[in-house]
Short mmCIF file of C-alpha atoms and ligand atoms in Angstrom, two decimals:
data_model
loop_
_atom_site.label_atom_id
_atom_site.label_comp_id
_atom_site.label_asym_id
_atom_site.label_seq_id
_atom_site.Cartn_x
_atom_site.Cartn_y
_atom_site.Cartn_z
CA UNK A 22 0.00 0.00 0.00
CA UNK A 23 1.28 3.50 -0.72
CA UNK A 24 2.05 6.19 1.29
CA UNK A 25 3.08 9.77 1.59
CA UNK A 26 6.31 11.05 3.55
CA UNK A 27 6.40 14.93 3.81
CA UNK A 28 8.59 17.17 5.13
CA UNK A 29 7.15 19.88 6.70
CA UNK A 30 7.82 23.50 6.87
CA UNK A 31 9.08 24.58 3.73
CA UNK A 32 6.81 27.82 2.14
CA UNK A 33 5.12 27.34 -0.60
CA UNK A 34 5.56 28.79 -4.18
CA UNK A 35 4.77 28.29 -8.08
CA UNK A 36 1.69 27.74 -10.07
CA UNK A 37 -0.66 25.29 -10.41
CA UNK A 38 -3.63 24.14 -12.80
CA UNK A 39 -6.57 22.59 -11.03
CA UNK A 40 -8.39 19.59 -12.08
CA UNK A 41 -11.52 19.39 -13.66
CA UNK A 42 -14.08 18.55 -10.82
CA UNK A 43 -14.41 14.96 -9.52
CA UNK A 44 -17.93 15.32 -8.53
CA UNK A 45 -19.15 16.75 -11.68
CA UNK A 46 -17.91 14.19 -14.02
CA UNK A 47 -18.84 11.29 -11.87
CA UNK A 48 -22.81 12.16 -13.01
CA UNK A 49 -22.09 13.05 -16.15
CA UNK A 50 -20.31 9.69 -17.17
CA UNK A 51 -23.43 8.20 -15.40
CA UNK A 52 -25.44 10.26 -17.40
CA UNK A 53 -24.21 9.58 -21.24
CA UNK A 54 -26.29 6.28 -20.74
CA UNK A 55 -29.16 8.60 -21.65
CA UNK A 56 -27.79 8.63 -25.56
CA UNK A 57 -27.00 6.26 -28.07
CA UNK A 58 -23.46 7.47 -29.73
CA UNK A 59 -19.91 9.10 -29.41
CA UNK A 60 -19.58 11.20 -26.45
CA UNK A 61 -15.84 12.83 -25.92
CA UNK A 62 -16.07 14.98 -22.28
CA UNK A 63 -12.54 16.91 -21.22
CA UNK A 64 -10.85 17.59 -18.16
CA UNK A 65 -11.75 14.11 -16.93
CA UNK A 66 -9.43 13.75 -14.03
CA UNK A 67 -7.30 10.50 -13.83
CA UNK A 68 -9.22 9.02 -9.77
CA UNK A 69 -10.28 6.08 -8.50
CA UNK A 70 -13.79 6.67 -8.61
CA UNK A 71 -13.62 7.76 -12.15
CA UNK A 72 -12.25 4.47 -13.01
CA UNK A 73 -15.14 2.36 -11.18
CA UNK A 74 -17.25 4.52 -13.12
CA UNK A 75 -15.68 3.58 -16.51
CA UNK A 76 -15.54 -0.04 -15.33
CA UNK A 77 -19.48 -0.03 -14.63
CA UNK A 78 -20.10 2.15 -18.54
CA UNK A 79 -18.16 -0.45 -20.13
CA UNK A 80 -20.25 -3.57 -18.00
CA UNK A 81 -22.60 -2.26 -18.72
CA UNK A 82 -22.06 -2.17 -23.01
CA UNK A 83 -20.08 0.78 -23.66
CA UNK A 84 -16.84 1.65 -25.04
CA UNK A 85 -14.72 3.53 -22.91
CA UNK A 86 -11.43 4.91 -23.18
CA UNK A 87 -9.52 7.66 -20.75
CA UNK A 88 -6.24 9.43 -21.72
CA UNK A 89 -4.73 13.06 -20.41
CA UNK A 90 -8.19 14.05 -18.90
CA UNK A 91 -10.13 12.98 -22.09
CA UNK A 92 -12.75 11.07 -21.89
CA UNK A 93 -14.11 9.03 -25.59
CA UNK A 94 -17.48 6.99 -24.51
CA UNK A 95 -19.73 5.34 -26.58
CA UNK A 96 -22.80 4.15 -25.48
CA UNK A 97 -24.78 2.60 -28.44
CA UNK A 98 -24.66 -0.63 -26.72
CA UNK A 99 -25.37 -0.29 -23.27
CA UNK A 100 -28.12 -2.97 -22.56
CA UNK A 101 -26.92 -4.52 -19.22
CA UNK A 102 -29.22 -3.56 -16.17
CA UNK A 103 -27.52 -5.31 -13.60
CA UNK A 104 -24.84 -2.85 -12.02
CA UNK A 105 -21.88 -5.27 -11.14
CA UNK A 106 -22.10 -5.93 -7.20
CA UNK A 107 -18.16 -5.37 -6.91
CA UNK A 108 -18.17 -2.15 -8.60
CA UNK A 109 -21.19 -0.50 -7.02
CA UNK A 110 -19.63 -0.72 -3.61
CA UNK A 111 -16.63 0.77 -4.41
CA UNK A 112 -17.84 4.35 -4.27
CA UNK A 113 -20.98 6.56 -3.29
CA UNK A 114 -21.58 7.46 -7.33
CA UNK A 115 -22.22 4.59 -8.29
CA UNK A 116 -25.77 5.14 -7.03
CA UNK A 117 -25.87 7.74 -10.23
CA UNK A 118 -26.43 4.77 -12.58
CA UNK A 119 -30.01 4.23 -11.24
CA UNK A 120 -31.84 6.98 -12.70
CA UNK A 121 -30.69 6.60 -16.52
CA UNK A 122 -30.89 3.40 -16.64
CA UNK A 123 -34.20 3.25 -15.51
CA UNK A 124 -34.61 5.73 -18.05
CA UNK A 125 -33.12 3.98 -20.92
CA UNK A 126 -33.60 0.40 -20.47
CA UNK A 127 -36.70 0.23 -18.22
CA UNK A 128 -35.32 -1.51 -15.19
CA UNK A 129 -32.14 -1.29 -13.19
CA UNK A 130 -30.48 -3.37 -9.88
CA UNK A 131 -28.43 -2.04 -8.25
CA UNK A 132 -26.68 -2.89 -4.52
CA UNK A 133 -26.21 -0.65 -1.95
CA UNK A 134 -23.25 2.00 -3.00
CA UNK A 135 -20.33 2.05 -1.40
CA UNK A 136 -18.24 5.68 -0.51
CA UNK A 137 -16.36 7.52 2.22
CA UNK A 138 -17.62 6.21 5.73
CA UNK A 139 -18.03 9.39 7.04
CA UNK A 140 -22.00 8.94 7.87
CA UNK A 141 -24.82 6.67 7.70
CA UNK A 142 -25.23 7.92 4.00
CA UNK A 143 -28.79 7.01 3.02
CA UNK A 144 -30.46 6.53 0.01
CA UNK A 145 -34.12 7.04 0.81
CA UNK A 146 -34.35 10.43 -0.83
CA UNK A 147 -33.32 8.83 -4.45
CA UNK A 148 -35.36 5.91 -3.93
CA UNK A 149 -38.63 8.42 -3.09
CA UNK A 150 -37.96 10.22 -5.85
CA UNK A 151 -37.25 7.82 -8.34
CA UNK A 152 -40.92 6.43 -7.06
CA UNK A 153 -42.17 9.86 -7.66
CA UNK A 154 -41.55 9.47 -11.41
CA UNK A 155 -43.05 6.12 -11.64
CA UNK A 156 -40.68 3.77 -10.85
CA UNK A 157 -41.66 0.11 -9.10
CA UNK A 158 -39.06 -1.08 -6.67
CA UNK A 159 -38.14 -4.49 -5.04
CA UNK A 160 -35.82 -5.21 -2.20
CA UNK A 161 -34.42 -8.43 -2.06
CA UNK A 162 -31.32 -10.77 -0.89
CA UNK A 163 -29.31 -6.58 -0.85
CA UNK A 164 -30.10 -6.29 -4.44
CA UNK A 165 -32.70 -2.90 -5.17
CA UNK A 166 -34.36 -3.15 -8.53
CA UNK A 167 -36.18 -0.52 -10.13
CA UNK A 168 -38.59 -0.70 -13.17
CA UNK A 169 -40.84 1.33 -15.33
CA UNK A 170 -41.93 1.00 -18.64
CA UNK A 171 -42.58 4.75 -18.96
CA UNK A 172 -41.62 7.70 -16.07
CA UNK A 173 -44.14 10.57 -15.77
CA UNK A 174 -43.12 14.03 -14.74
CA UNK A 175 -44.26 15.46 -11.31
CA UNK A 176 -43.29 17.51 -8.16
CA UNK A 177 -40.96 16.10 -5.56
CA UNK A 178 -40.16 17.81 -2.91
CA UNK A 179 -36.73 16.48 -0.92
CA UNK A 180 -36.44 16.96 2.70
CA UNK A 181 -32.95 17.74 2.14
CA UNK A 182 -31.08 19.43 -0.30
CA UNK A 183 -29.38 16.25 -1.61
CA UNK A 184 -26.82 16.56 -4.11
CA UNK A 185 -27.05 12.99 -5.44
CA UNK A 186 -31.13 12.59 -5.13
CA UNK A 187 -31.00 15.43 -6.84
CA UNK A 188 -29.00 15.07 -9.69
CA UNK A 189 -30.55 11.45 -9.88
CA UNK A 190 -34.11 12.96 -10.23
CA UNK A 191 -33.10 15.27 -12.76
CA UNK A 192 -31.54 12.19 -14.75
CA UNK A 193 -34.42 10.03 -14.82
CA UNK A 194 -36.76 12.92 -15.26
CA UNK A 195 -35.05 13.98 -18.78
CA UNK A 196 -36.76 11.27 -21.04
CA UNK A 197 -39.87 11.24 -18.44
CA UNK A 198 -43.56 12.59 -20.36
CA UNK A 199 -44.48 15.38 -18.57
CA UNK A 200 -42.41 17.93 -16.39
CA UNK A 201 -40.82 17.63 -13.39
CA UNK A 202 -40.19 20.16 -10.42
CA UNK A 203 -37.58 19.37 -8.03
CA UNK A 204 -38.56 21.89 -4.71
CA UNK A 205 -35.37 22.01 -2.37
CA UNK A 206 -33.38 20.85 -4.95
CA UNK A 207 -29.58 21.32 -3.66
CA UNK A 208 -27.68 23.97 -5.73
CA UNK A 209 -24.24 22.79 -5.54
CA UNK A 210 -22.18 24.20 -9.02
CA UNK A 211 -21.75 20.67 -10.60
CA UNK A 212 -25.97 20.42 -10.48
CA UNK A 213 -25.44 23.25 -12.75
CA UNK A 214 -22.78 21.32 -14.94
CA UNK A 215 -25.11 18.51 -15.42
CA UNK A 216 -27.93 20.56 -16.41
CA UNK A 217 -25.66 22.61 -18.87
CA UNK A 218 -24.89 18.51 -20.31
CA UNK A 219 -27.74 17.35 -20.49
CA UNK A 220 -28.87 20.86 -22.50
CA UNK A 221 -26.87 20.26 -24.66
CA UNK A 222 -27.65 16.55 -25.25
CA UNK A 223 -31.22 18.36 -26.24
CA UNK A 224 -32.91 17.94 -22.93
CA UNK A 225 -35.14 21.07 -21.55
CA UNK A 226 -33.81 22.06 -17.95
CA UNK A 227 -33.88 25.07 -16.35
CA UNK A 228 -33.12 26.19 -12.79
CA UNK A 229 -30.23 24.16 -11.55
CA UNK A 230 -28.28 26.47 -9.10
CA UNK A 231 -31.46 27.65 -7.39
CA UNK A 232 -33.54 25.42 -4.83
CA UNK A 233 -36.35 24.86 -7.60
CA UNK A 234 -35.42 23.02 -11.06
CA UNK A 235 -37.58 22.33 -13.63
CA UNK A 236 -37.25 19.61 -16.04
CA UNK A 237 -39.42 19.64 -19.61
CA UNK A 238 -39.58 15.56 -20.44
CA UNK A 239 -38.33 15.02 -24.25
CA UNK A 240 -38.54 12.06 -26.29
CA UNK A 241 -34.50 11.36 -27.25
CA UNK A 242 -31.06 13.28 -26.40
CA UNK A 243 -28.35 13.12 -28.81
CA UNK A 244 -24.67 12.35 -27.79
CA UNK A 245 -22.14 15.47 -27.59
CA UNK A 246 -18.69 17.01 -26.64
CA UNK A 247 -18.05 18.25 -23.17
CA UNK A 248 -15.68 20.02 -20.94
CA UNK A 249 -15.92 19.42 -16.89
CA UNK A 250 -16.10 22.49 -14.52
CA UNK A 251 -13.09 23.08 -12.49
CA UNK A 252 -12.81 21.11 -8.89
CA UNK A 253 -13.64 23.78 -6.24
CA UNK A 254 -12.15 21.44 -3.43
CA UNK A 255 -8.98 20.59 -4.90
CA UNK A 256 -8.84 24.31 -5.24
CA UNK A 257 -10.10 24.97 -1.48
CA UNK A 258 -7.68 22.62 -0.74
CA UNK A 259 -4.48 24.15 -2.46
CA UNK A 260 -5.49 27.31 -1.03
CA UNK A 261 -5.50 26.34 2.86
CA UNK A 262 -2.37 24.49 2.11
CA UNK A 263 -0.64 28.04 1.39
CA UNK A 264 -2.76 28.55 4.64
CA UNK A 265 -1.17 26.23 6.97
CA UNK A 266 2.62 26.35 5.35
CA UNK A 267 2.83 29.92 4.09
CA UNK A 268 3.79 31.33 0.53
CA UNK A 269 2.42 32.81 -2.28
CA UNK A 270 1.11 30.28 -5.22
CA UNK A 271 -0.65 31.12 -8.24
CA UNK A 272 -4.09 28.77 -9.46
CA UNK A 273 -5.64 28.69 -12.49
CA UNK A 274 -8.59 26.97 -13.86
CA UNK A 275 -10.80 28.23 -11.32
CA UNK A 276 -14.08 29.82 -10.92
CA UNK A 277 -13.99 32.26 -7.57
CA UNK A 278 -17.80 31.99 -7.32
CA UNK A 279 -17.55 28.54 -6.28
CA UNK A 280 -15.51 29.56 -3.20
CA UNK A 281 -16.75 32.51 -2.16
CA UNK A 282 -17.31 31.07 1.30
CA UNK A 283 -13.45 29.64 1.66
CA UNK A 284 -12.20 32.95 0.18
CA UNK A 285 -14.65 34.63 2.90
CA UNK A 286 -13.34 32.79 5.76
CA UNK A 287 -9.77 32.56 4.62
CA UNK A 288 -9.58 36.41 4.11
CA UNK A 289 -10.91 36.93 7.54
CA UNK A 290 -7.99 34.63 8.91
CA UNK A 291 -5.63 37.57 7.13
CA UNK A 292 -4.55 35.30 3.90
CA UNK A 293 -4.52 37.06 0.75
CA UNK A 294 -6.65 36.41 -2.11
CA UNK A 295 -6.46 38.00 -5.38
CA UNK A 296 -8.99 36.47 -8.27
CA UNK A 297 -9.36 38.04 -11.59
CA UNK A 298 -10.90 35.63 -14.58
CA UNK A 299 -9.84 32.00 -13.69
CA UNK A 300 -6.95 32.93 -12.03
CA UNK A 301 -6.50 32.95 -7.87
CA UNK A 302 -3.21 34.55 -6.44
CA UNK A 303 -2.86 33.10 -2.70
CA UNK A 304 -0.67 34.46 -0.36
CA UNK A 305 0.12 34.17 3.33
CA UNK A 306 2.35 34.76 6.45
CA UNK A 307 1.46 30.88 7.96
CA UNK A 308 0.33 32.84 11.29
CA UNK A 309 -3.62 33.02 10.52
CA UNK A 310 -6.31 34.12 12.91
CA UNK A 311 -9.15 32.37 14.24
CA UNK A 312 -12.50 32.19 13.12
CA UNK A 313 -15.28 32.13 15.64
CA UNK A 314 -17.51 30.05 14.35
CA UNK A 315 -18.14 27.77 10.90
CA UNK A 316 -21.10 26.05 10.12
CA UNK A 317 -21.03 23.64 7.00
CA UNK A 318 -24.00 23.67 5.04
CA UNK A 319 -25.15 23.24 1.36
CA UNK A 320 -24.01 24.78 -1.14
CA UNK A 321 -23.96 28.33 -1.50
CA UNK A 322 -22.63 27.81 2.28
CA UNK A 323 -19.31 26.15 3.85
CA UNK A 324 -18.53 23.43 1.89
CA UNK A 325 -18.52 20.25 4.07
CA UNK A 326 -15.90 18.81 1.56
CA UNK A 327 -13.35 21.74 2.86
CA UNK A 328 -14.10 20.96 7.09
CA UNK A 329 -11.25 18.88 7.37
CA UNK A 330 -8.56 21.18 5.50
CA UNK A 331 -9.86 24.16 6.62
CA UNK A 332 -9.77 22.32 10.83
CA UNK A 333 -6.08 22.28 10.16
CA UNK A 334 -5.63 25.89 9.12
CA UNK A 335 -7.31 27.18 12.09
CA UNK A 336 -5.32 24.66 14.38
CA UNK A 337 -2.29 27.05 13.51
CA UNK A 338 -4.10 30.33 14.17
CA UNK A 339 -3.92 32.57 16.82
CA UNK A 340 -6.88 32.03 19.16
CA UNK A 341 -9.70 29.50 19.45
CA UNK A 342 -12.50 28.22 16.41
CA UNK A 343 -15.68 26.19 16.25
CA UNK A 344 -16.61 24.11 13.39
CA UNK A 345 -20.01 22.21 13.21
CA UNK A 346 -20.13 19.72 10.75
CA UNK A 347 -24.31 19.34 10.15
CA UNK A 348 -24.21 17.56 6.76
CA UNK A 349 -22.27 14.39 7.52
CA UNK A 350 -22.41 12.92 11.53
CA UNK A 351 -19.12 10.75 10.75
CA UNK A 352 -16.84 13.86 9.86
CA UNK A 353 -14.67 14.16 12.19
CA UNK A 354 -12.34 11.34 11.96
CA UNK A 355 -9.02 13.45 11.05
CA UNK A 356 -9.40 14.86 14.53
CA UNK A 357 -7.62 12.38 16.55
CA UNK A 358 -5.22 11.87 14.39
CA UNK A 359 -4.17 15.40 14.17
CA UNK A 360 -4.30 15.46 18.06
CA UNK A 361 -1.17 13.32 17.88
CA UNK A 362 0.55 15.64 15.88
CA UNK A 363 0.05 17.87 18.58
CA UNK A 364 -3.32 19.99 17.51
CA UNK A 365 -5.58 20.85 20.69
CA UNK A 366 -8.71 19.93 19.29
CA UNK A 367 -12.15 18.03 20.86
CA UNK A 368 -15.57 17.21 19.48
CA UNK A 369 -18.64 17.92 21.47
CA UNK A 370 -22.22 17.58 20.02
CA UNK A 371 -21.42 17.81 16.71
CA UNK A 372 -19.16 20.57 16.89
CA UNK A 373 -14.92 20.85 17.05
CA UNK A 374 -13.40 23.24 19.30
CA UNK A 375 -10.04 24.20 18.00
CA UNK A 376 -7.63 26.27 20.23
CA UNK A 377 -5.08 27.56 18.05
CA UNK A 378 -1.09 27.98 18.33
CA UNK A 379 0.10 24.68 18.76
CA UNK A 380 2.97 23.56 16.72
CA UNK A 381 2.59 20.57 15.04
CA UNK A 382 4.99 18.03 14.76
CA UNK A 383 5.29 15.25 12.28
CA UNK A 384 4.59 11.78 13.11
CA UNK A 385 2.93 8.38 11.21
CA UNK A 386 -1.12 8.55 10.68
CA UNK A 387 -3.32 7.19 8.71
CA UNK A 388 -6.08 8.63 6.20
CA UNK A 389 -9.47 7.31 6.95
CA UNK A 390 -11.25 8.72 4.07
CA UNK A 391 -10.54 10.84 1.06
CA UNK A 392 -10.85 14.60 2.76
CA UNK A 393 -9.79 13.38 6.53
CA UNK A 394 -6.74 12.33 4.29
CA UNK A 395 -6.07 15.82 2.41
CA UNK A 396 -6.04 17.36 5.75
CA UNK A 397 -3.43 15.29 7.06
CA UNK A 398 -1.19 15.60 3.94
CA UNK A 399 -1.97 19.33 5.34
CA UNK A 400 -1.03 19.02 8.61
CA UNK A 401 2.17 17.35 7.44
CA UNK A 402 3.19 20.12 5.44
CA UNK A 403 2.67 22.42 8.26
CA UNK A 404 4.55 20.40 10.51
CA UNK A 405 8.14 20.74 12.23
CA UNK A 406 9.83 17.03 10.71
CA UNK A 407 8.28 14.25 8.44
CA UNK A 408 4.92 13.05 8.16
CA UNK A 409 3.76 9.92 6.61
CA UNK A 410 0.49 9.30 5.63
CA UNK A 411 -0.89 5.91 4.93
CA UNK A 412 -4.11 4.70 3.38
CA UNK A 413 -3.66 6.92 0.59
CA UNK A 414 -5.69 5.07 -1.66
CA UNK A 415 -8.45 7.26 0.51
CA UNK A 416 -6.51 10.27 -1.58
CA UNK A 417 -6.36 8.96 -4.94
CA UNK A 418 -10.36 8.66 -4.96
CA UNK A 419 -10.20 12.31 -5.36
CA UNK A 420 -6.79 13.97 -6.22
CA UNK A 421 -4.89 13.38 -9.61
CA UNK A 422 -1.75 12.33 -8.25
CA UNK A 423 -1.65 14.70 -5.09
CA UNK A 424 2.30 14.74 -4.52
CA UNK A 425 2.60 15.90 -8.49
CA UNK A 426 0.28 18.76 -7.50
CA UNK A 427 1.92 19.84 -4.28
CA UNK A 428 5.46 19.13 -5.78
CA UNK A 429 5.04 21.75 -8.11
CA UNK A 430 3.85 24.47 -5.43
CA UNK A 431 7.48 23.73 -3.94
CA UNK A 432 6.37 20.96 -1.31
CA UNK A 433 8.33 17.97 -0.38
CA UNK A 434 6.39 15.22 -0.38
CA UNK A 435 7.05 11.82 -2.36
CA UNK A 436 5.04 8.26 -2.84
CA UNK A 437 6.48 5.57 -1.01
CA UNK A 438 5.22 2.29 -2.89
CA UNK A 439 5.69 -0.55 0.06
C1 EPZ B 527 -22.16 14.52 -2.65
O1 EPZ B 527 -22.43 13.34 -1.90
C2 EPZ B 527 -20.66 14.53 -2.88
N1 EPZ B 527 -20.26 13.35 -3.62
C3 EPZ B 527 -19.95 14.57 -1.52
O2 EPZ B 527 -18.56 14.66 -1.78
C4 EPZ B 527 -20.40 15.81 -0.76
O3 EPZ B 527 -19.80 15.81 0.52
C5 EPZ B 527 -21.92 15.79 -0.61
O4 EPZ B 527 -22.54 15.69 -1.93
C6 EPZ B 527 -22.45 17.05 0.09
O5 EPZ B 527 -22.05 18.17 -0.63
C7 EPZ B 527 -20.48 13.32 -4.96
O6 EPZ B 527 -20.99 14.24 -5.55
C8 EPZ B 527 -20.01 12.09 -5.69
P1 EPZ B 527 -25.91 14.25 -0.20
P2 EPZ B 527 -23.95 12.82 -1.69
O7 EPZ B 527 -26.86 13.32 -0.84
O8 EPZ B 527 -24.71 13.04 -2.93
C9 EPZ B 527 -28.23 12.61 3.56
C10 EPZ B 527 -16.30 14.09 -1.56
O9 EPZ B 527 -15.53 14.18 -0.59
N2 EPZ B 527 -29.03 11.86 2.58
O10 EPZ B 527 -26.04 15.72 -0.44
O11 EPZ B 527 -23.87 11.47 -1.10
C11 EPZ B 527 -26.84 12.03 3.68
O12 EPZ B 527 -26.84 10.95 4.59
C12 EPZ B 527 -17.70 13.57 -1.35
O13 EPZ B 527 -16.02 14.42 -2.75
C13 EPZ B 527 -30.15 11.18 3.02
O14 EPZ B 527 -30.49 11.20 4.21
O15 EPZ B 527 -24.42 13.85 -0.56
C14 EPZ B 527 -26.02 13.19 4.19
O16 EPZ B 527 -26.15 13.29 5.59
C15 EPZ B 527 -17.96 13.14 0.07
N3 EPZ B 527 -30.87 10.46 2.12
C16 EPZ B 527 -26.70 14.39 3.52
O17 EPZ B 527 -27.99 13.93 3.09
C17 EPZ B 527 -30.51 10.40 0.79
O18 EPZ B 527 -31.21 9.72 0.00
C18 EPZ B 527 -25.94 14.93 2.33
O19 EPZ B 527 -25.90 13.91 1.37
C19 EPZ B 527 -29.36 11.09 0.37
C20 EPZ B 527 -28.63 11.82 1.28
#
């Protein structure tokens, strides 16, 4: 199993350009089953989870093939509606394969997805709404199946803003008769990128973004070229790592309105943000103050997906923070690991109480999911001595070769292969 050593300390400098997003392309892939042809999408980062999803297309009956972030699918012969057991518990996503298709074949089984354990992480809102639209489903021996010989639009109304109900709705809902109105839709940007995808695959969506999206049912979609959205985490997460080890990096590929509430927060902690087209300048002293009090939320709000990173950037400011983590009740396994490194942190009810100014010093841990393990590679690069972080495979589900990345922004880190 690999691991990461890093040595800590050591400011950071250079330029880097970010990723297309990992949690855009995921539904998208999912969501080419919806068409019969050639699909090429770009800016496909090289993860894990992008190659389970790959795996399932081409069980599935497609042709795929991957190379420097592009991404040439076709999907003519897609006829399997079994989703292979070993793939579908591999990652969270996989979950996207229900809704098209149940909307291209007529009947889908599924297991139970797999994913980060960082919560209970139902399913009931997809399953309601898939329902909603018409859908029969049996439970049996773990296996969900899910038929319909035609979907019908209607209103669904989700008690939470889920990101994946919701972009599962909106893929069944495309080739649906009728229209569909998702109230308390979430509004997370890559909801937008898969609406702007499936436009342009000739399906009639409007309102992604907002908490209310309407989707016009149409009778076929056509195959097309696509490019992926930028990865606003890998981004938040380059930009607290200036934030814990100091320096002044450039990032490009980025659109600042998907972090307006890291760049809020980080400014406040006195580091310097400059953004001007898709371009963020970064710069800070490593000595950043604390912030009373973070709430994650959905999206326009504190991204959950940033808690960790941005939990070791106030461990290093001056004065005391509170974080409350209300999206996932598992969250909050980087914390005792970074108390070893010497961060005074503890969890009560939900929330972390971090009282700044302790150095950190390096030391072995272990990642324990994908973000919990970007905030240790964090800590380790704010730390006095080595670090080395095992379990990275946690990391690769959602950073394209994360030692590459940092490597150029001056870090030392390497990949031990053992
Ligand atoms: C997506 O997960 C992201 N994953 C997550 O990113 C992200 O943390 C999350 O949205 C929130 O922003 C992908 O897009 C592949 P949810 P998802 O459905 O769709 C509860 C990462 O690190 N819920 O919005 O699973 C659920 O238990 C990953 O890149 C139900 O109760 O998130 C959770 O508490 C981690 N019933 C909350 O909603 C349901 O049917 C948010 O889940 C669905 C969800």
């Amino acid at each position: 199993m690999d691991t990461f050593a890093i040595e800590g300390g050591r400011p950071l400098s250079g330029s880097l350009r970010v990723q297309g997003a990992k949690n855009a392309a995921l539904p998208i892939l999912a969501a080419s089953i919806l068409a019969e042809g050639q699909f090429y999408i770009y800016d496909v980062p090289h993860l894990k989870d992008i190659e389970v999803m790959l795996k399932i297309l081409t069980a599935l009956g497609a042709r795929t093939k991957h190379a420097d972030g592009s991404v040439d699918l076709d999907t003519t012969s897609v006829s399997v509606s079994h989703v292979p057991d070993d793939l579908m518990g591999q990652m969270r996503s996989s979950i996207f394969l229900a809704g098209p298709l149940l909307a291209r074949l007529g009947e889908v089984t599924i297991s139970r997805p797999g994913g980060c354990l960082i919560g209970e992480r139902r399913i009931d809102l997809h399953l309601a709404g898939l329902t909603a639209l018409g859908a029969k489903i049996e439970e049996a021996e773990g296996y969900i199946t899910f038929r319909a010989d035609q979907l019908y639009g209607t209103n669904i109304f989700l008690s939470f803003p889920s990101v994946g109900a919701t972009e599962n709705i909106m893929m069944a809902a495309v080739l649906a008769k009728g229209t569909t109105r998702i109230c308390n839709a979430a509004r997370e940007p890559e909801i937008v990128d898969l609406q702007n995808f499936l436009n342009a695959m000739g399906a009639r969506i409007c309102g992604a973004g907002t908490d209310t999206i309407e989707i016009n049912g149409v009778t076929r979609l056509r195959p097309v070229s696509y490019r992926i959205i930028p990865d606003r985490i890998v981004a938040g997460t380059h930009l607290l790592a200036v934030g814990v080890s100091k320096g002044h990096i450039e990032l490009t590929n980025i659109i600042p309105e998907h972090l307006t509430a890291l760049i809020e927060v980080a400014r406040s902690c006195g580091v310097e943000i400059k953004t001007y087209h898709d371009i963020m300048e970064v710069k800070s002293t490593g000595n950043p103050l604390a912030y009373e009090r973070i709430i994650t939320s959905p999206f326009p709000g504190f991204p959950t997906d940033l808690q960790a990173q941005l939990m070791v950037f106030l461990a290093q400011a001056t004065g005391t923070s509170v974080i409350k983590e209300t999206i996932f009740e598992g969250r909050f396994k980087h914390v005792n690991e970074l108390a070893r490194m010497g961060a005074s942190i503890y969890v009560d009810l939900g929330s972390a109480i971090i009282r700044g100014g302790n150095k950190l010093s390096g030391t072995s841990v272990e990642a324990s999911d994908l973000r919990a393990g970007a905030a240790l590679v964090l800590a380790g690069l704010a730390a006095e001595g080595t670090t080395t972080v095992s379990q990275i495979h946690h990391i690769d589900r959602g950073y394209e070769r994360l030692e590459l990345q940092l490597q150029q922004l001056g870090a030392r880190i390497s990949r031990v292969s053992i």
